[in-house]
Each structure stands twice: as C-alpha cells, then as structure tokens.
PDB file of C-alpha atoms in Angstrom:
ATOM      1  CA  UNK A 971     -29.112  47.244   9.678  1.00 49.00           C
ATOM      2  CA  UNK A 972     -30.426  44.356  11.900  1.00 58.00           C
ATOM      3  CA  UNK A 973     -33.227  43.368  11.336  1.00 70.00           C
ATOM      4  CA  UNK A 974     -34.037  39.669  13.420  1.00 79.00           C
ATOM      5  CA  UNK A 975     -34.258  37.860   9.765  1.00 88.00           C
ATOM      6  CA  UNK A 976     -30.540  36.660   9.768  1.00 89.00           C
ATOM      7  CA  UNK A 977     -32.137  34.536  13.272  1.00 92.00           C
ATOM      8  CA  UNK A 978     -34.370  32.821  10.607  1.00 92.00           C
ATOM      9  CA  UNK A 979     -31.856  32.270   8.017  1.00 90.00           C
ATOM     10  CA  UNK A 980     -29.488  30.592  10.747  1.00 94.00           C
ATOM     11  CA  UNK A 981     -32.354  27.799  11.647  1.00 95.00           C
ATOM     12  CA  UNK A 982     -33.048  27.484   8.074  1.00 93.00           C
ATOM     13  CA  UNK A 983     -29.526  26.350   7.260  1.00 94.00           C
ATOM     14  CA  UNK A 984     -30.131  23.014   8.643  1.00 96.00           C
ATOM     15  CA  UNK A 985     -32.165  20.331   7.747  1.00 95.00           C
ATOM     16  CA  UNK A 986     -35.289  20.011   9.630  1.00 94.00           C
ATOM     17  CA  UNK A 987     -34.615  16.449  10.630  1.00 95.00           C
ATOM     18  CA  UNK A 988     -31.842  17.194  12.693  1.00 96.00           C
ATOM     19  CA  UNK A 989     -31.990  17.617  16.424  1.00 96.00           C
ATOM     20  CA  UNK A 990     -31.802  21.228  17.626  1.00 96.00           C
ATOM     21  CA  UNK A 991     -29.541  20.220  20.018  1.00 95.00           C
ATOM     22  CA  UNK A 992     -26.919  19.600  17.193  1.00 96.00           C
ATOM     23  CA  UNK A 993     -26.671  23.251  16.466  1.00 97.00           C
ATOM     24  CA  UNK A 994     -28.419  25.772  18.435  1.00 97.00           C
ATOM     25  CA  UNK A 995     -25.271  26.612  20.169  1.00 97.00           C
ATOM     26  CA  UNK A 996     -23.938  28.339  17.305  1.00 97.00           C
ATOM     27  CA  UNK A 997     -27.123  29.802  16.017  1.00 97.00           C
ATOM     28  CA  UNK A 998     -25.930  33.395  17.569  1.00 96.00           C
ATOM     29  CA  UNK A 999     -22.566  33.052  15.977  1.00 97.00           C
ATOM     30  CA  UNK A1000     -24.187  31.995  12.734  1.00 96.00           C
ATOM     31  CA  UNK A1001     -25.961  35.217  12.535  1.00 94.00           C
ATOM     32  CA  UNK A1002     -23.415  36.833  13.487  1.00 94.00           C
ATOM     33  CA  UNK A1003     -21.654  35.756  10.314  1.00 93.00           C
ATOM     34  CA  UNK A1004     -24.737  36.257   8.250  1.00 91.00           C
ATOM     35  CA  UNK A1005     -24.969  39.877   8.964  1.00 90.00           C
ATOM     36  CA  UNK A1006     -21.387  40.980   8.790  1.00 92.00           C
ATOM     37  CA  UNK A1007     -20.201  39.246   6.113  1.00 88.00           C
ATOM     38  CA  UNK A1008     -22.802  41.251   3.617  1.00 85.00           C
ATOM     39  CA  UNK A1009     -21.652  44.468   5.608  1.00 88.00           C
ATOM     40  CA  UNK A1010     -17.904  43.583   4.827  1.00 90.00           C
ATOM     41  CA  UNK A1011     -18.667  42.556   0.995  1.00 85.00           C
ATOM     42  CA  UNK A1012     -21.239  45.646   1.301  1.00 85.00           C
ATOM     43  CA  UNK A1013     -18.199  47.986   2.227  1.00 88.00           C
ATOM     44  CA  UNK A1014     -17.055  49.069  -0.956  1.00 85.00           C
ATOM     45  CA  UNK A1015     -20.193  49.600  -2.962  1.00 83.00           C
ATOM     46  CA  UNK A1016     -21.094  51.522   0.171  1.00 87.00           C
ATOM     47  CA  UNK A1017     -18.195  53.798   0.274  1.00 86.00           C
ATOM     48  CA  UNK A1018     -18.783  54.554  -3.366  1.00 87.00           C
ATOM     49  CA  UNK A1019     -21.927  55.571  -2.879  1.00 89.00           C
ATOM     50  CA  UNK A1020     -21.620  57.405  -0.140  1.00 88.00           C
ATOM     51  CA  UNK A1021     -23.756  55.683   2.018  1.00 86.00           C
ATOM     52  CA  UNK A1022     -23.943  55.651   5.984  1.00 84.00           C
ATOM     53  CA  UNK A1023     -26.853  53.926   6.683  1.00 84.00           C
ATOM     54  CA  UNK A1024     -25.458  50.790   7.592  1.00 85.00           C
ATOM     55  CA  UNK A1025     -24.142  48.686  10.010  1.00 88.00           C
ATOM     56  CA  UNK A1026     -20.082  49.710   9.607  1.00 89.00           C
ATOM     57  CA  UNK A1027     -20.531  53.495   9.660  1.00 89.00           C
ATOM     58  CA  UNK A1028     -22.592  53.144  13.147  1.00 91.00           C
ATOM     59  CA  UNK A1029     -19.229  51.575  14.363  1.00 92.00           C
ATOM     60  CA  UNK A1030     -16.940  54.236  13.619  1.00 93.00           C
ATOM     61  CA  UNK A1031     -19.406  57.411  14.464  1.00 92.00           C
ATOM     62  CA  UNK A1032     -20.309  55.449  18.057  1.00 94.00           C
ATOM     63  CA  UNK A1033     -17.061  54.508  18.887  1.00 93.00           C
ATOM     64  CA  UNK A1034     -14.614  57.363  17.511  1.00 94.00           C
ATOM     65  CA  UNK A1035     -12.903  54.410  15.048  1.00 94.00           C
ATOM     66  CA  UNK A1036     -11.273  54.614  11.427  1.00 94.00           C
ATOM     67  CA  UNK A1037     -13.883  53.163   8.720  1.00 91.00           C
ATOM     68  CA  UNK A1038     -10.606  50.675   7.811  1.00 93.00           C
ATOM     69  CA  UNK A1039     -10.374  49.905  11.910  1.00 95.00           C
ATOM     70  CA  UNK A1040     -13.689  49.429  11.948  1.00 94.00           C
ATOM     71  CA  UNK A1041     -14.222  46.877   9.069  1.00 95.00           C
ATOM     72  CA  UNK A1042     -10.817  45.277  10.443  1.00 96.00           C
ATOM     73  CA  UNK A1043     -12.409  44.756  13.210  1.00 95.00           C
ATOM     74  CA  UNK A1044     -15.674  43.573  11.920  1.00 95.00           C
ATOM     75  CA  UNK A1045     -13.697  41.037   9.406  1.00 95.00           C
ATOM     76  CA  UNK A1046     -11.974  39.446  13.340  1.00 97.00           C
ATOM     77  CA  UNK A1047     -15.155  39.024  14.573  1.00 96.00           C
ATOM     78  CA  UNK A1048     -16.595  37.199  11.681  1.00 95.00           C
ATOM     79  CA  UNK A1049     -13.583  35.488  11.038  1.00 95.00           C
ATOM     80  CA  UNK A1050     -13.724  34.413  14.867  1.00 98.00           C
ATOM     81  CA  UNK A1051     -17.450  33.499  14.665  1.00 97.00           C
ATOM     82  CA  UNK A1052     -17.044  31.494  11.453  1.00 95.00           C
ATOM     83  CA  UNK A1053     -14.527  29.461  12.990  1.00 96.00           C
ATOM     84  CA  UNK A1054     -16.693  29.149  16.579  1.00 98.00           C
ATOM     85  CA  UNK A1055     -18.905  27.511  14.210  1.00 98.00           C
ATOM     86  CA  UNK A1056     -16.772  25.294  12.655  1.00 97.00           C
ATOM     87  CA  UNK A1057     -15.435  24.017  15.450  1.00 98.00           C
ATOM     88  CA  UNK A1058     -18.572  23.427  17.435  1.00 98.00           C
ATOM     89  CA  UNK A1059     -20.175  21.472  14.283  1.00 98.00           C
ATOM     90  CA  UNK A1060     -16.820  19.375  13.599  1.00 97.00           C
ATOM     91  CA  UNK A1061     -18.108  16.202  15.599  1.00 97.00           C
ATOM     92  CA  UNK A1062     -21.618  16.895  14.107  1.00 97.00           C
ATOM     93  CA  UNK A1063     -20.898  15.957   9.852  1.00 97.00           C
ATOM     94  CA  UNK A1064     -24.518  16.511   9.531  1.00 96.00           C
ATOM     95  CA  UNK A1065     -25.022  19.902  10.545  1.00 97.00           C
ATOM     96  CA  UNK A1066     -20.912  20.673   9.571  1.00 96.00           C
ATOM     97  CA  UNK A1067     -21.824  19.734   6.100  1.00 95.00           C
ATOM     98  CA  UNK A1068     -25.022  22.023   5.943  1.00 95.00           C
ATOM     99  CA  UNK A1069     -23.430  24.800   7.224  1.00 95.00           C
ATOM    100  CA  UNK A1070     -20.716  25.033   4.862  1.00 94.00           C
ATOM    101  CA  UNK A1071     -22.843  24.736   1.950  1.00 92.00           C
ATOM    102  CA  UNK A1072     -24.918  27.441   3.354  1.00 92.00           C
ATOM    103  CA  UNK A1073     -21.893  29.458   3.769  1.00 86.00           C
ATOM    104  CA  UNK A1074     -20.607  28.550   0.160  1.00 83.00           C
ATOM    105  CA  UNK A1075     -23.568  29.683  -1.300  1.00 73.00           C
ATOM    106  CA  UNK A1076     -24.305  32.765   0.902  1.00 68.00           C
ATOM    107  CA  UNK A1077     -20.876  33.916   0.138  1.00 58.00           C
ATOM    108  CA  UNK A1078     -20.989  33.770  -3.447  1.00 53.00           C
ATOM    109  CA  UNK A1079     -24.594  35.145  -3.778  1.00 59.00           C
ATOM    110  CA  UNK A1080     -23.523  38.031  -1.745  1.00 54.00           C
ATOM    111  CA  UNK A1081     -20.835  38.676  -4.258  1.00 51.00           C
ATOM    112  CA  UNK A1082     -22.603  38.156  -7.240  1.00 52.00           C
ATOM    113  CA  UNK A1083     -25.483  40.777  -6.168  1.00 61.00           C
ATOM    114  CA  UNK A1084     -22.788  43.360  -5.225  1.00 54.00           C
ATOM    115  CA  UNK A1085     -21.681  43.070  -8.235  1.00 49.00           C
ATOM    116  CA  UNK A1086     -25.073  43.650 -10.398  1.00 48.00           C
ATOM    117  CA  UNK A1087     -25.900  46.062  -8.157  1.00 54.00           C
ATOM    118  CA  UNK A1088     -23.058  48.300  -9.053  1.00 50.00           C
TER     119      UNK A1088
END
C-alpha cells in the first residue's frame, strides 16, 4: 500500500551535497520504482499466501484485469520509469551513480527479505 515513505527514500538516495535541481525531476518516477518493484518481487510470496491487501490485487479488482495482466503491466511501468530515470540522470554522473547503487542495493535487499520471509 502507499504510504508517502517511498517520497523520502527517493530524496534520500542522493547525496545531500548535490543540487536539487540535479534530480528532482525524477523524484516521482523514482518512487514510482520504489514501490512497484517490492510489489512485483512481493507477487509471489503474496499469491502463496493468499494475500490481497496490496497494491497488485487493487489493480485487477478496480479495473476487471488478470493478476498476470496486471503485474505485466506493473513490470512496463517500472521498467519505463527505471529507464525515465536513467536517462534523465545520464549527463548528471553524480546523481547517475547514486541512483544505481541505490537501485543495486534496494533490489537485492528486497530479494533477500522475500526470501527469509518465506
């Protein structure tokens, strides 16, 4: 569920010397790609347990869609976002840089949690 935190982790990512005006551009797409990629990693732990509280079942019951169309679609729009990112930061190595170790690390946290968790 949304909360407003993954706003908080997206400043967070970059170092506080850095102008805002080298990233806040992508700050909504950057949360965007904070919250959906634990709902896609999420997705099978989820299914297993027969959850519905979250972000992926909301999709399919409000807009009549498949759980697999609906985390398709959710994986495009991250996928998108991620590389919205990317390519705004390229001429930025600064902010680039501390995004994708952000990313690297989010990613495999994510995993390794789902994974104790199960």
């Amino acid at each position: 569920m949304l909360s407003g935190v993954e706003y908080a982790y997206a400043y967070c990512i970059f170092p506080s010397t850095l102008p805002l005006r080298e990233y806040v551009q992508c700050i909504m797409d950057v949360a965007i790609v904070i919250n959906h990629t634990n709902d896609i990693l999420s997705y099978y732990k989820e299914e297993m347990e027969c959850d519905s509280a979250n972000y992926l079942w909301l999709m399919t019951a409000s807009r009549g869609l498949t759980k697999q169309a609906a985390l398709g679609e959710l994986i495009e729009k991250t996928v998108q976002a991620h590389h919205s990112i990317l390519k705004f930061l390229g001429p930025r190595p600064e902010a680039y840089d501390a995004h994708v170790a952000f990313f690297d690390g989010y990613k495999l946290e994510e995993v390794m949690s789902q994974r104790s968790s199960s």
